[in-house]
mmCIF file of C-alpha atoms in Angstrom:
data_model
loop_
_atom_site.group_PDB
_atom_site.id
_atom_site.type_symbol
_atom_site.label_atom_id
_atom_site.label_comp_id
_atom_site.label_asym_id
_atom_site.label_seq_id
_atom_site.Cartn_x
_atom_site.Cartn_y
_atom_site.Cartn_z
ATOM 1 C CA MET U 741 129.952 -60.539 -0.205
ATOM 2 C CA LYS U 742 127.715 -62.664 -2.399
ATOM 3 C CA PHE U 743 127.314 -61.612 -6.045
ATOM 4 C CA VAL U 744 124.398 -62.510 -8.330
ATOM 5 C CA SER U 745 125.875 -62.284 -11.833
ATOM 6 C CA GLY U 746 122.663 -62.545 -13.857
ATOM 7 C CA ALA U 747 120.910 -60.027 -11.678
ATOM 8 C CA ILE U 748 123.821 -57.642 -11.930
ATOM 9 C CA LEU U 749 123.679 -57.823 -15.728
ATOM 10 C CA SER U 750 119.967 -57.018 -15.765
ATOM 11 C CA VAL U 751 120.322 -54.197 -13.268
ATOM 12 C CA SER U 752 123.178 -52.837 -15.346
ATOM 13 C CA LEU U 753 120.861 -52.730 -18.336
ATOM 14 C CA LEU U 754 118.316 -50.765 -16.313
ATOM 15 C CA ALA U 755 121.018 -48.449 -15.028
ATOM 16 C CA GLY U 756 122.047 -47.863 -18.622
ATOM 17 C CA PHE U 757 118.512 -46.704 -19.350
ATOM 18 C CA LEU U 758 118.551 -44.030 -16.674
ATOM 19 C CA ALA U 759 122.268 -43.316 -16.524
ATOM 20 C CA ALA U 760 125.322 -41.942 -18.263
ATOM 21 C CA VAL U 761 128.716 -40.393 -17.578
ATOM 22 C CA PRO U 762 128.016 -37.567 -15.097
ATOM 23 C CA VAL U 763 128.538 -33.947 -16.019
ATOM 24 C CA ARG U 764 128.190 -30.728 -14.084
ATOM 25 C CA ALA U 765 124.918 -30.196 -12.232
ATOM 26 C CA GLU U 766 125.671 -26.492 -12.256
ATOM 27 C CA ASP U 767 124.850 -26.279 -15.969
ATOM 28 C CA ALA U 768 121.692 -24.192 -16.276
ATOM 29 C CA PRO U 769 118.761 -26.638 -16.164
ATOM 30 C CA VAL U 770 115.922 -26.309 -18.616
ATOM 31 C CA ALA U 771 112.824 -28.289 -17.751
ATOM 32 C CA THR U 772 111.685 -30.824 -20.312
ATOM 33 C CA PRO U 773 108.070 -30.218 -21.397
ATOM 34 C CA ALA U 774 105.825 -32.020 -18.938
ATOM 35 C CA PRO U 775 104.285 -35.307 -20.078
ATOM 36 C CA ALA U 776 100.512 -35.473 -20.324
ATOM 37 C CA ALA U 777 100.138 -37.929 -17.453
ATOM 38 C CA CYS U 778 102.923 -38.932 -15.041
ATOM 39 C CA GLU U 779 100.528 -38.713 -12.099
ATOM 40 C CA VAL U 780 101.792 -39.314 -8.569
ATOM 41 C CA PRO U 781 99.573 -40.670 -5.773
ATOM 42 C CA ASP U 782 99.234 -38.121 -2.974
ATOM 43 C CA TYR U 783 100.531 -40.532 -0.342
ATOM 44 C CA LEU U 784 103.901 -40.704 -2.135
ATOM 45 C CA LEU U 785 104.359 -36.927 -1.941
ATOM 46 C CA SER U 786 103.412 -36.328 1.669
ATOM 47 C CA GLY U 787 104.440 -37.501 5.101
ATOM 48 C CA ASP U 788 104.926 -36.531 8.715
ATOM 49 C CA ASN U 789 108.657 -35.832 8.523
ATOM 50 C CA VAL U 790 109.833 -32.326 7.694
ATOM 51 C CA LEU U 791 112.836 -30.392 6.356
ATOM 52 C CA PRO U 792 113.334 -27.545 8.876
ATOM 53 C CA LYS U 793 116.543 -26.148 7.366
ATOM 54 C CA VAL U 794 115.000 -26.070 3.901
ATOM 55 C CA ALA U 795 111.952 -24.312 5.342
ATOM 56 C CA ASP U 796 114.177 -21.725 7.056
ATOM 57 C CA ALA U 797 116.138 -21.080 3.849
ATOM 58 C CA ILE U 798 112.949 -20.592 1.852
ATOM 59 C CA LYS U 799 111.445 -18.302 4.471
ATOM 60 C CA ALA U 800 114.598 -16.188 4.633
ATOM 61 C CA GLY U 801 114.765 -15.873 0.856
ATOM 62 C CA GLY U 802 118.320 -17.174 0.944
ATOM 63 C CA PRO U 803 120.060 -19.772 -1.206
ATOM 64 C CA LEU U 804 118.799 -23.345 -1.160
ATOM 65 C CA ASN U 805 121.819 -25.582 -1.705
ATOM 66 C CA ILE U 806 121.048 -29.215 -2.458
ATOM 67 C CA LEU U 807 123.567 -32.027 -2.764
ATOM 68 C CA VAL U 808 122.460 -35.232 -4.483
ATOM 69 C CA VAL U 809 124.614 -38.193 -3.469
ATOM 70 C CA GLY U 810 123.764 -40.957 -5.894
ATOM 71 C CA SER U 811 124.785 -43.572 -8.401
ATOM 72 C CA ARG U 812 124.737 -43.740 -12.189
ATOM 73 C CA SER U 813 120.937 -43.602 -12.134
ATOM 74 C CA SER U 814 121.275 -39.973 -11.019
ATOM 75 C CA THR U 815 122.477 -39.221 -14.543
ATOM 76 C CA ILE U 816 121.150 -39.849 -18.026
ATOM 77 C CA ASN U 817 122.595 -40.433 -21.477
ATOM 78 C CA VAL U 818 121.011 -37.780 -23.673
ATOM 79 C CA GLY U 819 123.851 -37.267 -26.128
ATOM 80 C CA ALA U 820 127.477 -36.225 -26.096
ATOM 81 C CA ASN U 821 126.716 -32.503 -26.195
ATOM 82 C CA ALA U 822 123.895 -32.482 -23.651
ATOM 83 C CA SER U 823 124.246 -31.357 -20.048
ATOM 84 C CA GLU U 824 122.725 -33.292 -17.203
ATOM 85 C CA ALA U 825 119.818 -30.831 -17.110
ATOM 86 C CA ALA U 826 117.610 -33.652 -18.410
ATOM 87 C CA ALA U 827 118.453 -35.948 -15.468
ATOM 88 C CA TYR U 828 116.239 -35.876 -12.395
ATOM 89 C CA PRO U 829 118.506 -33.593 -10.290
ATOM 90 C CA GLY U 830 118.464 -30.993 -13.073
ATOM 91 C CA GLN U 831 114.717 -31.373 -13.571
ATOM 92 C CA MET U 832 114.214 -31.027 -9.816
ATOM 93 C CA GLN U 833 116.314 -27.861 -9.801
ATOM 94 C CA ALA U 834 114.324 -26.342 -12.676
ATOM 95 C CA ALA U 835 111.031 -27.143 -10.952
ATOM 96 C CA LEU U 836 112.210 -25.702 -7.627
ATOM 97 C CA LYS U 837 113.450 -22.524 -9.330
ATOM 98 C CA ALA U 838 109.964 -22.071 -10.788
ATOM 99 C CA LYS U 839 108.352 -22.611 -7.387
ATOM 100 C CA LEU U 840 110.831 -20.428 -5.486
ATOM 101 C CA PRO U 841 111.529 -17.318 -7.596
ATOM 102 C CA SER U 842 112.820 -15.437 -4.540
ATOM 103 C CA ASN U 843 115.432 -18.081 -3.717
ATOM 104 C CA GLU U 844 118.639 -19.081 -5.435
ATOM 105 C CA VAL U 845 118.433 -22.849 -5.954
ATOM 106 C CA ASN U 846 121.729 -24.671 -6.440
ATOM 107 C CA VAL U 847 121.960 -28.418 -7.059
ATOM 108 C CA SER U 848 125.198 -30.374 -7.234
ATOM 109 C CA VAL U 849 125.572 -34.110 -7.854
ATOM 110 C CA GLU U 850 128.166 -36.392 -6.274
ATOM 111 C CA ILE U 851 128.267 -39.722 -8.096
ATOM 112 C CA GLN U 852 129.314 -42.680 -5.927
ATOM 113 C CA ALA U 853 129.326 -45.367 -8.612
ATOM 114 C CA LYS U 854 129.369 -49.019 -7.531
ATOM 115 C CA LYS U 855 129.649 -48.127 -3.837
ATOM 116 C CA THR U 856 127.662 -49.724 -1.042
ATOM 117 C CA ALA U 857 125.893 -47.654 1.614
ATOM 118 C CA GLU U 858 128.737 -48.420 4.016
ATOM 119 C CA GLU U 859 131.340 -47.156 1.562
ATOM 120 C CA VAL U 860 129.390 -43.958 0.867
ATOM 121 C CA ALA U 861 128.491 -43.295 4.514
ATOM 122 C CA SER U 862 132.137 -43.035 5.543
ATOM 123 C CA GLY U 863 132.647 -39.987 3.324
ATOM 124 C CA LEU U 864 129.410 -38.091 3.882
ATOM 125 C CA SER U 865 130.717 -35.794 6.620
ATOM 126 C CA LYS U 866 133.567 -34.655 4.372
ATOM 127 C CA LEU U 867 131.172 -34.010 1.475
ATOM 128 C CA VAL U 868 128.990 -31.808 3.668
ATOM 129 C CA GLU U 869 132.049 -29.955 4.944
ATOM 130 C CA VAL U 870 133.113 -29.170 1.362
ATOM 131 C CA LYS U 871 129.715 -28.547 -0.278
ATOM 132 C CA LYS U 872 127.907 -26.959 2.697
ATOM 133 C CA PRO U 873 124.428 -27.999 1.537
ATOM 134 C CA THR U 874 121.102 -27.097 3.098
ATOM 135 C CA LEU U 875 119.785 -30.503 2.074
ATOM 136 C CA VAL U 876 121.435 -33.803 1.165
ATOM 137 C CA ILE U 877 119.446 -36.225 -0.976
ATOM 138 C CA TRP U 878 121.035 -39.638 -0.503
ATOM 139 C CA GLN U 879 120.122 -42.230 -3.110
ATOM 140 C CA THR U 880 121.171 -45.691 -1.977
ATOM 141 C CA GLY U 881 120.300 -49.381 -1.785
ATOM 142 C CA THR U 882 120.787 -50.570 -5.368
ATOM 143 C CA VAL U 883 124.420 -51.693 -5.090
ATOM 144 C CA ASP U 884 123.746 -53.346 -1.726
ATOM 145 C CA ALA U 885 120.826 -55.287 -3.204
ATOM 146 C CA MET U 886 122.886 -56.326 -6.240
ATOM 147 C CA ARG U 887 125.685 -57.567 -3.998
ATOM 148 C CA SER U 888 123.337 -59.214 -1.508
ATOM 149 C CA VAL U 889 124.832 -57.232 1.369
ATOM 150 C CA ASP U 890 123.399 -58.398 4.677
ATOM 151 C CA PRO U 891 120.237 -56.296 5.215
ATOM 152 C CA ASP U 892 121.134 -55.656 8.855
ATOM 153 C CA ASP U 893 124.570 -54.381 7.828
ATOM 154 C CA PHE U 894 122.888 -52.210 5.214
ATOM 155 C CA ARG U 895 120.533 -50.728 7.797
ATOM 156 C CA THR U 896 123.438 -49.990 10.130
ATOM 157 C CA ALA U 897 125.345 -48.247 7.323
ATOM 158 C CA VAL U 898 122.370 -46.097 6.315
ATOM 159 C CA ASP U 899 121.715 -45.255 9.946
ATOM 160 C CA GLU U 900 125.332 -44.189 10.478
ATOM 161 C CA GLY U 901 125.252 -42.133 7.293
ATOM 162 C CA VAL U 902 122.098 -40.303 8.344
ATOM 163 C CA VAL U 903 123.567 -39.610 11.786
ATOM 164 C CA ALA U 904 126.711 -38.194 10.156
ATOM 165 C CA LEU U 905 124.653 -35.925 7.907
ATOM 166 C CA ARG U 906 122.430 -34.708 10.723
ATOM 167 C CA ASP U 907 125.456 -34.080 12.956
ATOM 168 C CA ALA U 908 126.986 -32.056 10.112
ATOM 169 C CA GLY U 909 123.955 -29.786 10.214
ATOM 170 C CA THR U 910 122.039 -30.637 7.043
ATOM 171 C CA ASP U 911 118.534 -31.824 6.267
ATOM 172 C CA VAL U 912 118.330 -35.316 4.745
ATOM 173 C CA ILE U 913 116.089 -37.098 2.255
ATOM 174 C CA LEU U 914 116.624 -40.780 1.503
ATOM 175 C CA ILE U 915 115.817 -42.137 -1.978
ATOM 176 C CA ASN U 916 115.408 -45.883 -2.368
ATOM 177 C CA PRO U 917 116.326 -47.984 -5.459
ATOM 178 C CA GLN U 918 114.678 -47.904 -8.862
ATOM 179 C CA TYR U 919 111.910 -50.359 -9.681
ATOM 180 C CA SER U 920 112.625 -52.807 -12.483
ATOM 181 C CA PRO U 921 110.129 -55.510 -13.500
ATOM 182 C CA ARG U 922 113.008 -57.241 -15.292
ATOM 183 C CA THR U 923 114.954 -57.881 -12.087
ATOM 184 C CA GLU U 924 112.144 -58.446 -9.578
ATOM 185 C CA SER U 925 112.586 -62.228 -9.614
ATOM 186 C CA MET U 926 116.395 -62.050 -9.414
ATOM 187 C CA ILE U 927 117.032 -59.419 -6.759
ATOM 188 C CA SER U 928 115.221 -59.231 -3.435
ATOM 189 C CA ALA U 929 114.765 -55.506 -2.945
ATOM 190 C CA ALA U 930 112.231 -55.789 -0.106
ATOM 191 C CA PRO U 931 114.708 -56.059 2.819
ATOM 192 C CA TYR U 932 116.564 -52.958 1.647
ATOM 193 C CA LEU U 933 113.371 -50.994 1.045
ATOM 194 C CA ASP U 934 112.088 -51.972 4.493
ATOM 195 C CA ASN U 935 115.338 -51.059 6.238
ATOM 196 C CA MET U 936 115.475 -47.656 4.574
ATOM 197 C CA ARG U 937 111.925 -47.046 5.751
ATOM 198 C CA VAL U 938 112.910 -48.027 9.294
ATOM 199 C CA VAL U 939 115.906 -45.674 9.325
ATOM 200 C CA ALA U 940 113.792 -42.813 7.967
ATOM 201 C CA GLN U 941 111.180 -43.407 10.671
ATOM 202 C CA ASP U 942 113.776 -43.709 13.429
ATOM 203 C CA HIS U 943 115.379 -40.398 12.491
ATOM 204 C CA GLU U 944 112.148 -38.695 11.408
ATOM 205 C CA ILE U 945 113.474 -37.791 7.974
ATOM 206 C CA PRO U 946 111.598 -37.969 4.650
ATOM 207 C CA LEU U 947 111.947 -40.999 2.377
ATOM 208 C CA PHE U 948 111.232 -40.459 -1.316
ATOM 209 C CA ASP U 949 109.834 -43.820 -2.420
ATOM 210 C CA ARG U 950 111.240 -43.955 -5.949
ATOM 211 C CA PHE U 951 110.676 -47.712 -6.082
ATOM 212 C CA ALA U 952 106.927 -47.455 -5.400
ATOM 213 C CA LEU U 953 106.567 -44.475 -7.728
ATOM 214 C CA MET U 954 108.242 -46.183 -10.685
ATOM 215 C CA LYS U 955 106.284 -49.377 -9.997
ATOM 216 C CA THR U 956 103.052 -47.357 -10.090
ATOM 217 C CA TRP U 957 104.008 -45.831 -13.441
ATOM 218 C CA SER U 958 105.043 -49.231 -14.812
ATOM 219 C CA GLU U 959 101.845 -50.969 -13.746
ATOM 220 C CA SER U 960 99.660 -48.138 -15.038
ATOM 221 C CA GLY U 961 101.324 -48.357 -18.442
ATOM 222 C CA GLU U 962 102.789 -44.857 -18.201
ATOM 223 C CA PHE U 963 106.285 -46.231 -18.882
ATOM 224 C CA ASP U 964 107.473 -49.538 -20.311
ATOM 225 C CA LEU U 965 110.293 -50.438 -17.928
ATOM 226 C CA PHE U 966 110.438 -54.068 -19.037
ATOM 227 C CA THR U 967 111.816 -53.627 -22.550
ATOM 228 C CA ALA U 968 115.558 -54.210 -22.649
ATOM 229 C CA VAL U 969 116.299 -51.360 -25.056
ATOM 230 C CA HIS U 970 115.034 -47.898 -24.096
ATOM 231 C CA GLY U 971 115.240 -44.747 -26.153
ATOM 232 C CA ALA U 972 116.598 -41.441 -24.934
ATOM 233 C CA GLU U 973 113.161 -39.835 -25.094
ATOM 234 C CA LEU U 974 111.699 -42.379 -22.676
ATOM 235 C CA ALA U 975 114.633 -41.905 -20.308
ATOM 236 C CA LYS U 976 114.139 -38.132 -20.383
ATOM 237 C CA ARG U 977 110.421 -38.522 -19.648
ATOM 238 C CA VAL U 978 111.099 -40.747 -16.639
ATOM 239 C CA HIS U 979 113.700 -38.336 -15.262
ATOM 240 C CA ASN U 980 111.424 -35.379 -15.892
ATOM 241 C CA CYS U 981 108.668 -37.054 -13.906
ATOM 242 C CA LEU U 982 111.016 -38.047 -11.084
ATOM 243 C CA GLY U 983 112.512 -34.557 -10.859
ATOM 244 C CA ARG U 984 109.161 -32.808 -10.746
ATOM 245 C CA ALA U 985 107.809 -35.309 -8.208
ATOM 246 C CA LEU U 986 110.873 -34.795 -6.018
ATOM 247 C CA SER U 987 110.420 -31.018 -6.136
ATOM 248 C CA GLU U 988 106.825 -31.445 -4.942
ATOM 249 C CA PHE U 989 108.039 -33.807 -2.229
ATOM 250 C CA ILE U 990 110.600 -31.259 -0.998
ATOM 251 C CA MET U 991 108.053 -28.445 -0.959
ATOM 252 C CA ALA U 992 105.575 -30.587 0.968
ATOM 253 C CA ALA U 993 108.209 -31.507 3.562
ATOM 254 C CA ALA U 994 109.321 -27.889 3.904
ATOM 255 C CA HIS U 995 105.760 -26.585 4.242
ATOM 256 C CA PRO U 996 103.741 -29.545 5.592
ATOM 257 C CA LYS U 997 100.778 -27.482 6.817
ATOM 258 C CA ALA U 998 100.450 -25.530 3.592
ATOM 259 C CA ALA U 999 100.747 -28.727 1.577
ATOM 260 C CA GLN U 1000 97.946 -30.331 3.572
ATOM 261 C CA GLU U 1001 95.679 -27.355 3.064
ATOM 262 C CA ASN U 1002 96.083 -27.335 -0.757
#
């Protein structure tokens, strides 16, 4: 594997902005007050691919169990005594609880730090067997891009991971890498973004385009993602926005017709 040392350092700085040592996702999430803006283009929250098992769970009024399989950017450093409620999985859980008062919404987070898609994919079936989720949200692509993993090998790994999850009986959402204006010229994210899109289309599963969403916020001036040093408040705002956007994305995929009518 080919490593790009300067790029890895810059990506590590970005990861430090949106990451921290993981703690329990089961801690009761409390939604951060919503920012004034944080708007999301409609096309990033809708699509043709659906979440049938999530829809069935919602309709039945049963528990909605979500497993987030991610990296350090699934967590956030908000202080030694803070739970991960401020990170996007916790914010997503709080938003879904508000939208689904008749359902029990449970979110757990499985951190796969510094692992490529191939390394994560090999253990996905076991994770589903243990956690028994309704939905798996698989965040991937960043480590592969940092290590310059062959894009074709990356696509094969993501494809095999999705097949394993579907065969295990769970709905799947893919989340692509974060956007960072500081690393754009050092890391070529495009092949990995494109291959994730291809896999999602091939398997007719939703892809949450985190990269495009964060780029939109950066270019609109909503968030300054270029500055090397970021405060905890900015990190919490970004995670709050991502979590709420992801909850809208899930609801739209579970109820596509209703979402189109609203």
